[in-house]
Amino acid sequence: MKQFLMTLSPVCVGMIVIGGVLVAIGWMKTVAFLRNTPRLCDAGDMERYKDLARFGMWAALALIPLLFIPFLVLVFVPASPIYRLLGLVGPTLVGVVGVKLKEKETMAQATEAHSSELTAERDRVTDSWMKKAFPDF
């Protein structure tokens, strides 16, 4: 049993790394959207906005187990000190970067729309992005 528990440590570190990669991809997608789409002018811009929102929603759902499970396992299951440290520091770092990413996402959600139809659609997508677990657009 102890050997099995010890093999969980590298798996948990891998989960933290995957979580970090998801946050990094989200950061790059959001920065690219902000740079390439200063305004929502047409259906293509709106589709890019929806793609960004979908990725953010699915990534947020994936991050819950990817960060919470390793934290619990590496802190409460017998592991070497380095793995315990990674179990505390890894999710914390990913969380801090995630908070900065949230600031960028808020900027994307405030992107000006060219028409009242695009404004209404942006607001509907943003409402779903902020209040629902799964995309419905």
Coordinates of N, CA and C in Angstrom, one line a residue:
M1 N 0.8 -1.2 0.0 CA 0.0 0.0 0.0 C 0.9 1.3 0.0
K2 N 1.9 1.2 0.8 CA 2.8 2.4 0.9 C 3.4 2.7 -0.5
Q3 N 3.9 1.6 -1.1 CA 4.5 1.8 -2.5 C 3.5 2.4 -3.4
F4 N 2.2 2.0 -3.4 CA 1.2 2.5 -4.2 C 1.0 4.0 -4.0
L5 N 1.0 4.4 -2.7 CA 0.8 5.8 -2.3 C 2.0 6.6 -2.8
M6 N 3.2 6.0 -2.7 CA 4.4 6.8 -3.2 C 4.4 7.0 -4.7
T7 N 3.7 6.1 -5.4 CA 3.7 6.3 -6.9 C 2.7 7.4 -7.3
L8 N 1.8 7.8 -6.3 CA 0.8 8.8 -6.6 C 1.5 10.2 -6.7
S9 N 2.7 10.4 -6.0 CA 3.3 11.7 -6.0 C 3.7 12.2 -7.3
P10 N 4.4 11.4 -8.2 CA 4.8 11.9 -9.5 C 3.5 12.1 -10.4
V11 N 2.5 11.3 -10.2 CA 1.2 11.5 -10.9 C 0.6 12.9 -10.6
C12 N 0.6 13.2 -9.3 CA 0.1 14.4 -8.8 C 0.9 15.6 -9.3
V13 N 2.2 15.5 -9.4 CA 3.0 16.6 -9.9 C 2.7 16.7 -11.4
G14 N 2.5 15.6 -12.1 CA 2.1 15.7 -13.5 C 0.7 16.4 -13.7
M15 N -0.2 16.2 -12.8 CA -1.5 16.9 -12.8 C -1.3 18.4 -12.6
I16 N -0.4 18.8 -11.7 CA -0.2 20.2 -11.5 C 0.4 20.8 -12.8
V17 N 1.4 20.1 -13.4 CA 2.0 20.6 -14.6 C 0.9 20.8 -15.7
I18 N 0.0 19.8 -15.9 CA -1.0 19.9 -16.9 C -1.9 21.1 -16.6
G19 N -2.2 21.3 -15.3 CA -3.0 22.5 -14.9 C -2.2 23.8 -15.3
G20 N -0.9 23.8 -15.1 CA -0.1 25.0 -15.5 C -0.1 25.2 -17.0
V21 N -0.1 24.2 -17.7 CA -0.1 24.3 -19.2 C -1.5 24.8 -19.6
L22 N -2.6 24.4 -19.0 CA -3.9 24.9 -19.3 C -4.0 26.4 -19.1
V23 N -3.5 26.8 -17.9 CA -3.5 28.3 -17.6 C -2.6 29.0 -18.6
A24 N -1.5 28.5 -19.0 CA -0.6 29.2 -20.0 C -1.3 29.3 -21.3
I25 N -2.0 28.2 -21.7 CA -2.7 28.3 -23.0 C -3.8 29.3 -22.9
G26 N -4.5 29.3 -21.8 CA -5.6 30.3 -21.6 C -5.0 31.7 -21.7
W27 N -3.9 31.9 -21.1 CA -3.2 33.3 -21.1 C -2.9 33.7 -22.6
M28 N -2.3 32.7 -23.3 CA -1.9 33.0 -24.7 C -3.1 33.3 -25.6
K29 N -4.2 32.5 -25.4 CA -5.4 32.7 -26.2 C -6.0 34.1 -25.9
T30 N -6.0 34.4 -24.6 CA -6.7 35.7 -24.2 C -5.9 36.9 -24.7
V31 N -4.6 36.8 -24.5 CA -3.7 37.9 -25.0 C -3.8 38.1 -26.5
A32 N -3.9 36.9 -27.2 CA -4.0 37.0 -28.7 C -5.4 37.6 -29.1
F33 N -6.4 37.2 -28.4 CA -7.7 37.7 -28.7 C -7.7 39.3 -28.4
L34 N -7.2 39.7 -27.3 CA -7.1 41.1 -27.0 C -6.3 41.9 -28.1
R35 N -5.3 41.3 -28.5 CA -4.4 42.0 -29.5 C -5.0 42.0 -30.9
N36 N -5.7 40.9 -31.3 CA -6.2 40.8 -32.7 C -7.7 41.2 -32.8
T37 N -8.4 41.4 -31.7 CA -9.8 41.8 -31.8 C -10.1 42.9 -30.8
P38 N -9.7 44.1 -31.3 CA -10.0 45.3 -30.4 C -11.4 45.6 -30.3
R39 N -12.2 45.2 -31.3 CA -13.7 45.4 -31.3 C -14.3 44.2 -31.9
L40 N -15.6 43.9 -31.5 CA -16.4 42.9 -32.1 C -17.1 43.5 -33.3
C41 N -16.6 43.3 -34.5 CA -17.2 44.0 -35.7 C -18.1 43.1 -36.5
D42 N -17.9 41.7 -36.4 CA -18.7 40.9 -37.3 C -18.8 39.5 -36.7
A43 N -19.4 38.6 -37.4 CA -19.7 37.2 -36.9 C -18.4 36.5 -36.6
G44 N -17.3 36.7 -37.4 CA -16.1 36.1 -37.1 C -15.4 36.5 -35.8
D45 N -15.5 37.8 -35.5 CA -15.0 38.3 -34.2 C -15.8 37.6 -33.1
M46 N -17.1 37.5 -33.2 CA -18.0 36.9 -32.2 C -17.6 35.5 -32.0
E47 N -17.4 34.8 -33.1 CA -17.0 33.4 -33.0 C -15.7 33.2 -32.3
R48 N -14.7 34.1 -32.5 CA -13.4 34.1 -31.7 C -13.7 34.3 -30.3
Y49 N -14.6 35.2 -30.0 CA -14.9 35.5 -28.6 C -15.6 34.3 -27.9
K50 N -16.5 33.6 -28.6 CA -17.1 32.4 -28.1 C -16.1 31.3 -27.9
D51 N -15.2 31.1 -28.8 CA -14.1 30.1 -28.7 C -13.3 30.4 -27.4
L52 N -13.0 31.6 -27.2 CA -12.2 32.0 -26.0 C -13.0 31.7 -24.7
A53 N -14.3 32.0 -24.7 CA -15.2 31.7 -23.6 C -15.3 30.2 -23.3
R54 N -15.5 29.4 -24.4 CA -15.6 28.0 -24.3 C -14.3 27.4 -23.7
F55 N -13.2 27.8 -24.2 CA -11.9 27.3 -23.6 C -11.8 27.7 -22.2
G56 N -12.1 28.9 -21.8 CA -12.0 29.3 -20.4 C -12.9 28.5 -19.5
M57 N -14.1 28.2 -20.0 CA -15.1 27.4 -19.2 C -14.6 26.0 -19.0
W58 N -14.2 25.3 -20.1 CA -13.8 23.9 -20.0 C -12.5 23.8 -19.2
A59 N -11.6 24.8 -19.4 CA -10.3 24.8 -18.6 C -10.6 25.0 -17.1
A60 N -11.5 25.8 -16.8 CA -11.8 26.0 -15.3 C -12.3 24.8 -14.7
L61 N -13.2 24.0 -15.5 CA -13.7 22.8 -14.9 C -12.6 21.8 -14.8
A62 N -11.7 21.7 -15.7 CA -10.6 20.7 -15.7 C -9.6 21.1 -14.5
L63 N -9.4 22.4 -14.3 CA -8.5 22.8 -13.2 C -8.9 22.4 -11.8
I64 N -10.2 22.3 -11.6 CA -10.6 21.9 -10.2 C -10.0 20.6 -9.8
P65 N -10.2 19.5 -10.5 CA -9.5 18.3 -10.0 C -8.0 18.3 -10.3
L66 N -7.5 18.9 -11.3 CA -6.1 18.9 -11.6 C -5.3 19.6 -10.5
L67 N -5.9 20.5 -9.8 CA -5.1 21.2 -8.7 C -5.5 20.8 -7.3
F68 N -6.8 20.5 -7.1 CA -7.3 20.1 -5.8 C -6.8 18.7 -5.4
I69 N -7.0 17.8 -6.2 CA -6.6 16.4 -5.9 C -5.1 16.3 -5.6
P70 N -4.2 16.8 -6.4 CA -2.8 16.8 -6.0 C -2.5 17.5 -4.7
F71 N -3.1 18.6 -4.4 CA -2.9 19.3 -3.2 C -3.3 18.4 -2.0
L72 N -4.4 17.7 -2.1 CA -4.9 16.9 -1.0 C -3.9 15.7 -0.8
V73 N -3.6 15.0 -1.9 CA -2.8 13.8 -1.9 C -1.4 14.1 -1.4
L74 N -0.8 15.2 -1.9 CA 0.6 15.5 -1.6 C 0.8 16.1 -0.2
V75 N -0.3 16.6 0.4 CA -0.2 17.2 1.7 C -0.6 16.1 2.8
F76 N -1.6 15.3 2.5 CA -2.1 14.4 3.5 C -1.6 12.9 3.4
V77 N -1.1 12.5 2.3 CA -0.6 11.2 2.1 C 0.9 11.2 2.3
P78 N 1.5 10.1 2.9 CA 2.9 10.1 3.1 C 3.7 10.3 1.7
A79 N 4.5 11.3 1.7 CA 5.3 11.6 0.5 C 6.6 12.2 1.0
S80 N 7.6 12.3 0.1 CA 8.8 12.9 0.4 C 8.6 14.4 0.5
P81 N 9.5 15.1 1.3 CA 9.4 16.5 1.5 C 9.3 17.3 0.2
I82 N 10.0 16.9 -0.9 CA 10.0 17.7 -2.1 C 8.6 17.6 -2.8
Y83 N 8.0 16.4 -2.7 CA 6.7 16.3 -3.3 C 5.6 17.0 -2.5
R84 N 5.8 17.1 -1.2 CA 4.9 17.9 -0.3 C 5.0 19.3 -0.7
L85 N 6.2 19.8 -0.8 CA 6.5 21.2 -1.2 C 5.8 21.5 -2.6
L86 N 6.0 20.6 -3.5 CA 5.4 20.8 -4.9 C 3.9 20.8 -4.8
G87 N 3.3 20.0 -3.8 CA 1.9 19.9 -3.6 C 1.3 21.2 -3.1
L88 N 2.1 22.0 -2.4 CA 1.7 23.2 -1.9 C 2.0 24.4 -2.8
V89 N 3.2 24.4 -3.4 CA 3.6 25.5 -4.2 C 3.1 25.5 -5.6
G90 N 3.0 24.3 -6.2 CA 2.5 24.2 -7.6 C 1.1 24.7 -7.8
P91 N 0.1 24.2 -7.0 CA -1.2 24.8 -7.2 C -1.3 26.2 -6.8
T92 N -0.5 26.7 -5.9 CA -0.5 28.1 -5.5 C -0.1 29.0 -6.6
L93 N 1.0 28.6 -7.3 CA 1.6 29.3 -8.4 C 0.6 29.4 -9.6
V94 N 0.0 28.2 -9.9 CA -1.0 28.1 -10.9 C -2.2 29.0 -10.6
G95 N -2.6 29.0 -9.3 CA -3.7 29.9 -8.9 C -3.4 31.3 -9.0
V96 N -2.2 31.8 -8.7 CA -1.8 33.2 -8.8 C -1.8 33.6 -10.2
V97 N -1.3 32.8 -11.1 CA -1.3 33.1 -12.5 C -2.7 33.1 -13.0
G98 N -3.5 32.2 -12.5 CA -5.0 32.2 -12.9 C -5.7 33.4 -12.5
V99 N -5.3 34.0 -11.4 CA -6.0 35.3 -11.0 C -5.6 36.4 -12.0
K100 N -4.3 36.4 -12.4 CA -3.9 37.4 -13.4 C -4.6 37.2 -14.7
L101 N -4.8 35.9 -15.1 CA -5.5 35.5 -16.3 C -6.9 36.0 -16.2
K102 N -7.5 36.0 -15.0 CA -8.9 36.4 -14.9 C -9.0 37.9 -15.2
E103 N -8.0 38.7 -14.8 CA -8.0 40.1 -15.2 C -8.0 40.3 -16.7
K104 N -7.2 39.5 -17.4 CA -7.2 39.6 -18.9 C -8.6 39.1 -19.4
E105 N -9.2 38.1 -18.9 CA -10.5 37.6 -19.3 C -11.5 38.7 -19.1
T106 N -11.4 39.5 -18.0 CA -12.4 40.6 -17.8 C -12.2 41.6 -18.9
M107 N -11.0 41.9 -19.3 CA -10.7 42.9 -20.4 C -11.4 42.4 -21.6
A108 N -11.2 41.1 -21.9 CA -11.9 40.5 -23.1 C -13.4 40.6 -23.1
Q109 N -13.9 40.4 -21.9 CA -15.4 40.4 -21.7 C -15.9 41.8 -21.9
A110 N -15.1 42.8 -21.8 CA -15.5 44.2 -22.0 C -15.2 44.7 -23.4
T111 N -14.8 43.8 -24.3 CA -14.5 44.2 -25.7 C -15.8 44.9 -26.2
E112 N -15.5 46.1 -26.8 CA -16.6 46.9 -27.4 C -17.2 46.1 -28.6
A113 N -18.5 46.2 -28.8 CA -19.2 45.6 -29.9 C -19.6 46.7 -30.9
H114 N -19.6 46.4 -32.2 CA -19.9 47.3 -33.2 C -21.4 47.6 -33.4
S115 N -22.3 46.7 -33.0 CA -23.7 46.8 -33.2 C -24.5 46.4 -32.0
S116 N -25.7 46.7 -31.9 CA -26.5 46.3 -30.8 C -26.7 44.8 -30.8
E117 N -26.8 44.2 -31.9 CA -26.9 42.7 -32.0 C -25.7 42.0 -31.4
L118 N -24.5 42.5 -31.8 CA -23.3 41.9 -31.3 C -23.1 42.2 -29.8
T119 N -23.6 43.4 -29.4 CA -23.5 43.7 -27.9 C -24.4 42.7 -27.1
A120 N -25.6 42.5 -27.7 CA -26.5 41.5 -27.0 C -25.9 40.1 -26.9
E121 N -25.3 39.7 -28.0 CA -24.7 38.4 -28.1 C -23.5 38.3 -27.2
R122 N -22.7 39.3 -27.2 CA -21.5 39.4 -26.3 C -22.0 39.3 -24.8
D123 N -23.0 40.0 -24.5 CA -23.5 40.0 -23.1 C -24.1 38.6 -22.7
R124 N -24.8 38.0 -23.7 CA -25.3 36.6 -23.4 C -24.2 35.6 -23.2
V125 N -23.1 35.7 -24.0 CA -22.0 34.8 -23.9 C -21.3 35.0 -22.6
T126 N -21.1 36.3 -22.3 CA -20.4 36.7 -21.1 C -21.1 36.2 -19.8
D127 N -22.5 36.4 -19.9 CA -23.3 35.9 -18.7 C -23.1 34.4 -18.5
S128 N -23.1 33.7 -19.6 CA -22.9 32.2 -19.5 C -21.5 31.9 -19.0
W129 N -20.5 32.6 -19.5 CA -19.1 32.4 -19.1 C -19.0 32.6 -17.6
M130 N -19.6 33.6 -17.1 CA -19.5 34.0 -15.7 C -20.3 33.1 -14.7
K131 N -21.5 32.7 -15.2 CA -22.5 32.1 -14.3 C -22.8 30.6 -14.4
K132 N -22.3 30.0 -15.5 CA -22.7 28.7 -15.8 C -21.4 27.8 -15.9
A133 N -21.6 26.5 -15.6 CA -20.4 25.6 -15.6 C -20.1 25.2 -17.1
F134 N -21.1 25.0 -17.9 CA -20.9 24.5 -19.3 C -21.4 25.6 -20.3
P135 N -20.7 25.7 -21.4 CA -21.1 26.7 -22.4 C -22.4 26.3 -23.0
D136 N -23.3 27.3 -23.2 CA -24.6 27.0 -23.8 C -24.8 27.9 -25.0
F137 N -23.7 28.2 -25.7 CA -23.8 29.1 -26.9 C -23.1 28.4 -28.0

